[in-house]
Every structure is written in C-alpha cells, then in structure tokens.
Coordinates of C-alpha atoms in Angstrom, one line a residue:
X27 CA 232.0 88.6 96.7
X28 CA 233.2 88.1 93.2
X29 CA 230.8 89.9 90.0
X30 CA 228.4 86.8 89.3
X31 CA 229.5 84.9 92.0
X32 CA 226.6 81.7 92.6
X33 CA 225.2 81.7 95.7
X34 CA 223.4 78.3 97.6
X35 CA 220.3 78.7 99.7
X36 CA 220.2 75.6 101.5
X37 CA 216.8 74.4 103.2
X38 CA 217.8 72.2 106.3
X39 CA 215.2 69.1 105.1
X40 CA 216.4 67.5 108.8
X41 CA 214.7 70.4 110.9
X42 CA 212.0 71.5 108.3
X43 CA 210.8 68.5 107.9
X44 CA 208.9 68.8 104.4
X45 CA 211.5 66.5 102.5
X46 CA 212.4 69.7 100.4
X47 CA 208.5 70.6 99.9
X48 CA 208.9 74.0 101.0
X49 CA 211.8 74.6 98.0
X50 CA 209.1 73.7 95.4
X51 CA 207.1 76.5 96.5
X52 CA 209.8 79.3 96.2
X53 CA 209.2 81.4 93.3
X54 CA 210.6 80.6 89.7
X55 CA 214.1 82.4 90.6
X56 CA 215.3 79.8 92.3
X57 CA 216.5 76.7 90.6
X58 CA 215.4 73.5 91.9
X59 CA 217.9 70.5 92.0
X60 CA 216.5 67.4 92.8
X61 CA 217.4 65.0 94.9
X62 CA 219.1 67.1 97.8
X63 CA 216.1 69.9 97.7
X64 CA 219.2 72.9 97.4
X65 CA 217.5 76.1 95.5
X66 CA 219.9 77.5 93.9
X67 CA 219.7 82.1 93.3
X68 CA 223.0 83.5 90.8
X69 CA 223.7 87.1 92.7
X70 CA 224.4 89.4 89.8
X71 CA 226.6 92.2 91.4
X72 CA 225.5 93.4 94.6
X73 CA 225.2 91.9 98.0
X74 CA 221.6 93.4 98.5
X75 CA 220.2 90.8 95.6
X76 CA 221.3 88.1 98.3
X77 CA 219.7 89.7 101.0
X78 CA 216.4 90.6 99.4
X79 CA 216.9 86.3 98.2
X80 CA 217.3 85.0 101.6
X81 CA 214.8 87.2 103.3
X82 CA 212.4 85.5 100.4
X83 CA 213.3 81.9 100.9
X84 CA 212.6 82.4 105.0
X85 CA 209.2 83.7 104.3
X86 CA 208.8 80.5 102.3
X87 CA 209.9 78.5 104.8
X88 CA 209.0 79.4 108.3
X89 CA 211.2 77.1 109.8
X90 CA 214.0 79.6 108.7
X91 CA 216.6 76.8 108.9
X92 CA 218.5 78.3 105.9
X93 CA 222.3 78.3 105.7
X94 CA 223.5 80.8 102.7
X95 CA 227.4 79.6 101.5
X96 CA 229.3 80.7 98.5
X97 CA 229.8 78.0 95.9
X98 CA 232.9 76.1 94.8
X99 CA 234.8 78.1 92.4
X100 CA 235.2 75.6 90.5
X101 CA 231.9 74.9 90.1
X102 CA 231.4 78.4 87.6
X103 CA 235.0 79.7 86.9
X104 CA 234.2 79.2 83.0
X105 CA 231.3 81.5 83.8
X106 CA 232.2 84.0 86.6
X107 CA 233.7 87.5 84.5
X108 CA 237.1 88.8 86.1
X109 CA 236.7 90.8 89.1
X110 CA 236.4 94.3 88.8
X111 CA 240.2 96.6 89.9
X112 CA 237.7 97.8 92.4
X113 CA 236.7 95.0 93.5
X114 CA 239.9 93.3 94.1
X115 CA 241.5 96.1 95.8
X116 CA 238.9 96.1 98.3
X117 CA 239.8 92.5 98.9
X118 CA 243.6 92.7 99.2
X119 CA 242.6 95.5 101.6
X120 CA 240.6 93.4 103.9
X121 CA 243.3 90.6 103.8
X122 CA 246.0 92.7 104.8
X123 CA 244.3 94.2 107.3
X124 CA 243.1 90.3 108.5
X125 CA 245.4 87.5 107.6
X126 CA 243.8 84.6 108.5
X127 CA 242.1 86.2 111.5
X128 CA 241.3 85.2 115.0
X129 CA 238.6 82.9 115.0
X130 CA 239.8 81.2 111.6
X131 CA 239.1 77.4 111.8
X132 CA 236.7 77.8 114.9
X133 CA 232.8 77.2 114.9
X134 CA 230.6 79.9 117.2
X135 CA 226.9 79.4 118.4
X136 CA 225.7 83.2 118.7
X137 CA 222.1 83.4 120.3
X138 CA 219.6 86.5 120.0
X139 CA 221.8 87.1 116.8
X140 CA 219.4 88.8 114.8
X141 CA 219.6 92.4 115.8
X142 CA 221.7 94.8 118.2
X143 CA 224.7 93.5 120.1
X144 CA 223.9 89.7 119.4
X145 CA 224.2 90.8 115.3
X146 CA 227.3 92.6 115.7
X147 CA 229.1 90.2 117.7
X148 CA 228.3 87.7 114.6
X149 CA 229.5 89.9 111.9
X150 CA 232.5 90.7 114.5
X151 CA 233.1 86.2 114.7
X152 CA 232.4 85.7 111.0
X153 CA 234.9 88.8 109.6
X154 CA 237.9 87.3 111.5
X155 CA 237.0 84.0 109.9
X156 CA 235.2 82.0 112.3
X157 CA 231.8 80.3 111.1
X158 CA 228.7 81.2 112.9
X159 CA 225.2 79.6 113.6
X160 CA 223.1 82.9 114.0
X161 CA 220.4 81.7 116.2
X162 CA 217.0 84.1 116.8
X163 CA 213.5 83.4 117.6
X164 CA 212.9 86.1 114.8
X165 CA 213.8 83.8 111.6
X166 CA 214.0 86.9 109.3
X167 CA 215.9 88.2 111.5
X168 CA 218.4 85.6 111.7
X169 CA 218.3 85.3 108.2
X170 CA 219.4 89.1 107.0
X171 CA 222.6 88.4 109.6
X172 CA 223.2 85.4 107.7
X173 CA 223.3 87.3 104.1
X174 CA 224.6 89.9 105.2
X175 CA 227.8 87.2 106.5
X176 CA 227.6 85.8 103.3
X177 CA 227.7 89.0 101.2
X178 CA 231.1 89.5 102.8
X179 CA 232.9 86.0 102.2
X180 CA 231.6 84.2 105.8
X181 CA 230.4 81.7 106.6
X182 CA 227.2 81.1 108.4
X183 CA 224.0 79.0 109.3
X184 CA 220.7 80.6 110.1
X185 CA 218.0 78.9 112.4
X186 CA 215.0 80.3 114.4
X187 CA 214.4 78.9 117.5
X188 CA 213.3 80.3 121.5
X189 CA 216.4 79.1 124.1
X190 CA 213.3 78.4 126.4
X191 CA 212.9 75.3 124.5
X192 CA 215.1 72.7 125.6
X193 CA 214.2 70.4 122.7
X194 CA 215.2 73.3 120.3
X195 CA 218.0 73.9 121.9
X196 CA 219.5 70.8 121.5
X197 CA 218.8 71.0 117.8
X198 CA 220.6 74.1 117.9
X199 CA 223.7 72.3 119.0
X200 CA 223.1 69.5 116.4
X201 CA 222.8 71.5 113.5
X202 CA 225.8 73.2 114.1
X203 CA 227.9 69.8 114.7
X204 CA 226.2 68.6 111.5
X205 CA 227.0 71.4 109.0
X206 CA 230.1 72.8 111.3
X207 CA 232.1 70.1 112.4
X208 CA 231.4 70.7 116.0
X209 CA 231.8 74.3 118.3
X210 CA 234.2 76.1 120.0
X211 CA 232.8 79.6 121.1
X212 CA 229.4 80.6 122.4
X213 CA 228.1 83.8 122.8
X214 CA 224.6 83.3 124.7
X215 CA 223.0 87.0 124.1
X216 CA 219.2 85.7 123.6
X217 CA 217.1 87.7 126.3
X218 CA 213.5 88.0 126.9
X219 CA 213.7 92.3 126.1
X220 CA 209.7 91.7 124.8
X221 CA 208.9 91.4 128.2
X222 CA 211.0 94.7 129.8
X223 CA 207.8 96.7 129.7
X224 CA 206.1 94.8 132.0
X225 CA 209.2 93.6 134.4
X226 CA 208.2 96.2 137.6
X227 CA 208.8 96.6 140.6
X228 CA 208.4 93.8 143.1
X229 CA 204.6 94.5 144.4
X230 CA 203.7 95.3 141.5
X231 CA 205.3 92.4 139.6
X232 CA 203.2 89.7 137.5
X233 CA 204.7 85.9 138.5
X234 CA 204.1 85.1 135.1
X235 CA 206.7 88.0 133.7
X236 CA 209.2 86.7 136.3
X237 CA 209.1 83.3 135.3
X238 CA 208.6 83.9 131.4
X239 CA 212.5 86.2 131.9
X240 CA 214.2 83.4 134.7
X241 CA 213.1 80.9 131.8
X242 CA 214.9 82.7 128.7
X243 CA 217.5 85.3 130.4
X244 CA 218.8 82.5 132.9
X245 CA 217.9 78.9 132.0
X246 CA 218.5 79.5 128.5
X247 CA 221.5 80.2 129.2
X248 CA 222.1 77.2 130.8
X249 CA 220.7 75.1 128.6
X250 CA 222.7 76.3 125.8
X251 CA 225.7 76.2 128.2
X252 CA 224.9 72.2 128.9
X253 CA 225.0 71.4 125.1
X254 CA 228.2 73.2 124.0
X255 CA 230.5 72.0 127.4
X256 CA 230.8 68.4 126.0
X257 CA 231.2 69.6 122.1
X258 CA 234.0 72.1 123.5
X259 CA 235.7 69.3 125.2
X260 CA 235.4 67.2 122.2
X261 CA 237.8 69.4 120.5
X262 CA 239.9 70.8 123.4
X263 CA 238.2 73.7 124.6
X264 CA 236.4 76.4 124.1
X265 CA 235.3 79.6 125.1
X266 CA 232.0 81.3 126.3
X267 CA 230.9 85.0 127.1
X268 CA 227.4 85.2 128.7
X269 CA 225.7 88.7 127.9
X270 CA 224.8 90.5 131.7
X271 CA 224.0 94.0 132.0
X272 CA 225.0 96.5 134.5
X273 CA 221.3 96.1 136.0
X274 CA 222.7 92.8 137.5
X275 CA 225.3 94.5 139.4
X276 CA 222.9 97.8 140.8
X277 CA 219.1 98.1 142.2
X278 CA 216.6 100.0 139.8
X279 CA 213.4 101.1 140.1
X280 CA 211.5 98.4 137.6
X281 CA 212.9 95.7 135.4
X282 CA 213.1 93.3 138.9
X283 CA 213.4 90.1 136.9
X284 CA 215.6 91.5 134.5
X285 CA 218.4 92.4 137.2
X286 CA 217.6 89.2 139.3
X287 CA 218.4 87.2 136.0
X288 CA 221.3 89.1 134.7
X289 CA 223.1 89.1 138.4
X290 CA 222.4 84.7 138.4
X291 CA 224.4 84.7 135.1
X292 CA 227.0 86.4 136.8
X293 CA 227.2 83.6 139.3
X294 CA 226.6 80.5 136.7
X295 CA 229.7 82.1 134.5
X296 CA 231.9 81.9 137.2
X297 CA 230.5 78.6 138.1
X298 CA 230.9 77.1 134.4
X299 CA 234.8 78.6 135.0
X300 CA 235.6 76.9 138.0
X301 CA 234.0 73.5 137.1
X302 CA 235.1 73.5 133.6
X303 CA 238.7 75.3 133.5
X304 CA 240.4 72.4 133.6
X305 CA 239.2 71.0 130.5
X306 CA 240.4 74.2 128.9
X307 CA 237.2 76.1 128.5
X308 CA 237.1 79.5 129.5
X309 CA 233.7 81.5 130.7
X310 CA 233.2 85.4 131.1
X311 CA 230.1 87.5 131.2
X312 CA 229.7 91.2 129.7
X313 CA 228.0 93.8 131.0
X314 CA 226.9 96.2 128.8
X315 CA 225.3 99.9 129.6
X316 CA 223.7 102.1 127.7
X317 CA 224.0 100.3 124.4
X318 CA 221.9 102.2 121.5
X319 CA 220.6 99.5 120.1
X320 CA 217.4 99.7 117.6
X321 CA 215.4 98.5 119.9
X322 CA 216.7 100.6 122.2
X323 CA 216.8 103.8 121.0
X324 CA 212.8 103.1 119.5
X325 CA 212.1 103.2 123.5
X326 CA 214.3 105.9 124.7
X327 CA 213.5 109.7 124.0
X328 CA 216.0 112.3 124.0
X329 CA 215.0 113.4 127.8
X330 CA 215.5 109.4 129.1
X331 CA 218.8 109.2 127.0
X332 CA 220.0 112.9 128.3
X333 CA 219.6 111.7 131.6
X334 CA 221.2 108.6 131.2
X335 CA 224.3 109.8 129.2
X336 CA 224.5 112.4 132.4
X337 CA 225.8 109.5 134.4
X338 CA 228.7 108.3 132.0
X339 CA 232.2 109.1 132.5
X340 CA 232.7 109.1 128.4
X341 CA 230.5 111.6 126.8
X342 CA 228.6 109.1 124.0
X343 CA 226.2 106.5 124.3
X344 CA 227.5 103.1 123.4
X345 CA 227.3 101.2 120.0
X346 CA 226.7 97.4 119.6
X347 CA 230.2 97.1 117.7
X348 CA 231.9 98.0 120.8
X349 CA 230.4 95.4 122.8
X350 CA 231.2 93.2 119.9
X351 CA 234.9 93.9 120.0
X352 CA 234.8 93.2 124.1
X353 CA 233.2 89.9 123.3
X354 CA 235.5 89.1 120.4
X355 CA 238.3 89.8 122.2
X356 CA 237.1 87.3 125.2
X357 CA 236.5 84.6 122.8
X358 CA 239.9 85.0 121.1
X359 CA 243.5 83.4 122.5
X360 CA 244.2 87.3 123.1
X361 CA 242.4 86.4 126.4
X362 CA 243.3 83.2 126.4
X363 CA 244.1 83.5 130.7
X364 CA 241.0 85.4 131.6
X365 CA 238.2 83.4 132.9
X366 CA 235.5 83.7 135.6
X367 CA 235.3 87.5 135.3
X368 CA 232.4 89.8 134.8
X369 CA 233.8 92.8 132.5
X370 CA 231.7 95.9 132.5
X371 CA 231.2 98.0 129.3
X372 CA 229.3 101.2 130.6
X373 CA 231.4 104.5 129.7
X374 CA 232.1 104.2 133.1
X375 CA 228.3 104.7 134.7
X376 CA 228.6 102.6 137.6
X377 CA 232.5 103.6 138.4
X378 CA 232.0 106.6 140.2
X379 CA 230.2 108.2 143.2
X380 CA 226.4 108.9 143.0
X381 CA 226.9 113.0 143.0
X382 CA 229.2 112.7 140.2
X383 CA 226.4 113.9 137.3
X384 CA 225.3 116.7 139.8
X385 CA 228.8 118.3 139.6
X386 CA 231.1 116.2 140.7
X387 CA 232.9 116.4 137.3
X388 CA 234.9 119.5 137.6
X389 CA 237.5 118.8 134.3
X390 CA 234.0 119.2 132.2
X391 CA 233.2 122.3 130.5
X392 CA 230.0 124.1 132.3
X393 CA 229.0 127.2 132.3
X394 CA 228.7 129.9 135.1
X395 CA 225.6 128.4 137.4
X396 CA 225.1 125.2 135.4
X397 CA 225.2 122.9 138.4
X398 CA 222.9 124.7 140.4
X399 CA 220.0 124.9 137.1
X400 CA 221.0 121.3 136.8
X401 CA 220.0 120.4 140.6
X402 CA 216.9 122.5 140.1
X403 CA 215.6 121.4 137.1
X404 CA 212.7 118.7 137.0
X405 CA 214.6 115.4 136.0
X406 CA 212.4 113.9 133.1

C-alpha cells in the first residue's frame, strides 16, 4: 500500500439499517461525509493502523457490514509523497511473481472466513486478484481478514452473518452482487466447530447438538449453494469447493454429527456436479486432516497431537495455507476438468493400513526396541 495512501471504511446503510447513524458515532478519527454515510480514516504508513481502524468501526457497528477499499488515486496524488525504493521493490516483486493472477476479474463468496483454513483460503483468492466477500458469524473476525486483504492491495467485503439463516444468507449473496458485480467461486468453509465438544457418541448424543451441526455443517451449505448456482450461471459458470474432513470418510469415537455432516457434503458436491456441469459449474469437496488451526491447536495438547501426527505418512502437522493452495487450485481454470471429486489433504493418515504407526514404517529412523516401548506404552 502506497506511504499515505487514503483508505474508505464503508458502512453498508442497506443491511445496517441506521441510514448511516452508526458512522456518527465513530470516534473523531474518522471523517464524516454526508450524504452517502462513508467515514473516511488516512493510514499513515503501516498496514496495522488499518487494522486497528477497521477492527474500531466493527465495534461501532455490530452489524460488521464493512467493506475496506483503497481510494482512487486520483482522488490524493497531489497529496500522497513518492513511494519509498523499498516499498516499490517489494511491489515489482509481487507482480512478477503474479501477473495478473488466477482469480483476476472473478468475485468469491468465502464462508467461516474469519480464522483458520476459511482466512487463508481468502488471503489465498484475494492475492491472485480475485475480490472476496469474507463472510463469519464472528464480525471482528471477518473484519481483521478484510484489512488485512486491504493492507495488501485486495479487494474485499466484510459481513457477519450464521449460514443457518436462510434470510441472511440470501443477503449474503446480495451484497456481493451489489458491491461485486455478481460471483463466480464459493468456498463454503462455515462449520458449527462451537459445538465439537459436545458432538459424542451416538447414546450419548444430545438431539439438539445433532440438529444445531446438520443445520450449519450441511444445510448451510446448501443454502449458500442454492444462492450462488443461478449468479454462476448468470455469468457462465463458476466453481465451488465444499470444506469436508477426513471424519466424513472414517468412524470415530465422538464427533457423530460432525462425520454424518461432513460425509452428506460429500454426496451434495457430487450431486451439485452432476446436475449442474452442464452449465459449466464445477463442484469439489476438500478433506482436510490434522490442520493446526488456532482453534485447533488451543484444544489439542502435545500427547493428542503426538498421537495423531503418529498416523501421518508426512512427518508435520498440516497448515491452513496448504489447504488454501488445494482450494485455490480447485477454484482456478488449472482444474478447470475436475469436478465431482472428494480430494483428501491428510499427510496421508487415512492411506495406509491400521498397523502402519505401530511399525509398519520400516524406511523411518527408530531406535533399537522402539516399536515394542511404542506398543507398550499407555496411549494418551
């Protein structure tokens, strides 16, 4: 972002509703321009003075239906100062590396965007220059993804909403058409991970858990599905990756609604494929492993993630940005004849034989009698 470069914190009036009110109340930083209810922040150097702005103007308005975009050159060229040698090097840099990009010209929807894999496969969309609506029932959330898009030339649109709500679903898919033009990709990632703890086993199961996952995991997905099919038509196509998990494709001891929803997306991806292939609209679902999200690793301890890595056929746990680049890659016209599929992203955990992490491995380095303290050790 250039030295001085003005910054525009837009307040969607349509889906606050306050006519603007809620941009009298932000604090005297912000200019207001009247009639159109834009505030209006000058970012001095850094991109953190954006994010530290945006993450104030969603606590003023708790809609969060904030879009950050850079303003017209134009607009301040007599008072922007020259970039710095730094500063453009790092630039021509990034354009060599990306001319134009993949997703240049294309508009993505990007649900459960706010954190973990859903953030990085936004950042992933936005820095190969497609815009993105960054959608999360955690407004701040979505809002911090947004500036940090914004701090590095993209373009995006926050907005908190729940996928369980059909009526703010459809919003969803307005706003986007409004500001965007329309939408081409989809990434549904939302999923009800709040309610993980009490997902168990299936005597022990509360009806109300099930029905609170199948509501957001599956007909979420749906309903976010059933709004972008007729938008992607409108403009030729479009592609969509639904986020599964490897728990949809193998039993477990807990997380029973979880695996039930994950393993129905499965099934409504290659369902959207067949019905909708012919209108040049490709579907493919992703399932990730062990991912260490932050959620994630705040749950896991070093015993649970030692025991899980045992299972891998790569010896690391997995990062969002590499389900990112599986997703990006799916969305792109790289993969422009794969549809229908379900992709797994595990470091291999569910390509081999159960006995493979009590030995089975014999090209890994163990020492003398480590298989046998391995089998007689307490698993944690």
């Amino acid at each position: 972002m250039r030295r001085g470069a003005e910054m525009r914190v837009v307040i969607d009036q349509d889906l606050c509703g306050t006519t603007g009110q809620c941009v009298l109340t932000l604090p005297g930083t912000f200019r207001q321009r009247e009639p159109d209810g834009v505030a209006e922040v000058c970012v001095a150097t850094v991109p953190q003075a954006l994010h530290a702005a945006a993450r104030l103007a969603a606590s003023q308005c708790p809609v969060a239906a904030i879009r950050v975009i850079e303003s017209d050159a134009s607009e301040r060229a007599s008072a922007d100062p020259a970039p710095s040698l730094a500063e453009a090097e790092r630039h021509a840099a990034k354009d060599q590396r990306n001319p134009g990009g993949r997703f240049e010209g294309k508009v993505a929807v990007v649900t459960g965007a706010g954190a973990g894999i859903g953030k990085a496969c936004a950042l992933a969309i936005a820095r190969e220059g497609g815009r993105v609506v960054v959608a999360d029932i955690d407004g701040s959330a979505a809002v911090a993804c947004t500036a940090q898009i914004a701090a590095e030339a993209g373009h995006a649109l926050a907005l908190a909403m729940d996928i369980a709500n059909a009526q703010a679903v459809a919003a969803l898919f307005e706003t986007a058409e409004r500001h965007f033009g329309g939408v081409d990709l989809l990434v549904n990632n939302a999923s009800a991970m709040h309610l993980t703890p009490r997902d168990r086993t299936i005597l022990d199961l509360d009806l109300a858990v099930w029905d609170q996952i199948m509501a957001t995991n599956l007909r979420g997905t749906l309903l976010c599905c059933r709004e972008a099919i007729p938008r992607m038509i409108a403009r030729g196509g479009g592609a969509i990756v639904n986020m599964s998990s490897c728990q949809g494709l193998s039993g477990d001891t807990a997380q029973t609604s979880y695996a039930a929803s994950k393993a129905a997306m499965n099934m409504l991806s290659a369902s959207l494929a067949t019905q909708y292939g012919h209108a040049q609209i490709r579907c493919n679902a992703v399932a990730p492993g062990l991912i260490m999200t932050e959620r994630l690793l705040a749950k896991l301890d070093e015993c649970m993630q030692r025991q899980l890595s045992r299972h891998q056929l790569l010896q690391r746990v997995g990062r969002p940005e590499d389900v990112a680049a599986l997703v990006a890659f799916l969305l792109s016209d790289d993969a422009a004849f794969i549809t229908g599929q379900v992709l797994c992203i595990d470091g291999g955990m569910l390509a081999h034989v159960p006995t493979y992490a009590d030995g089975g491995n014999s090209r890994a380095a163990r020492p003398a009698g480590d298989t046998a303290k391995a089998a007689a050790a307490p698993r944690c």
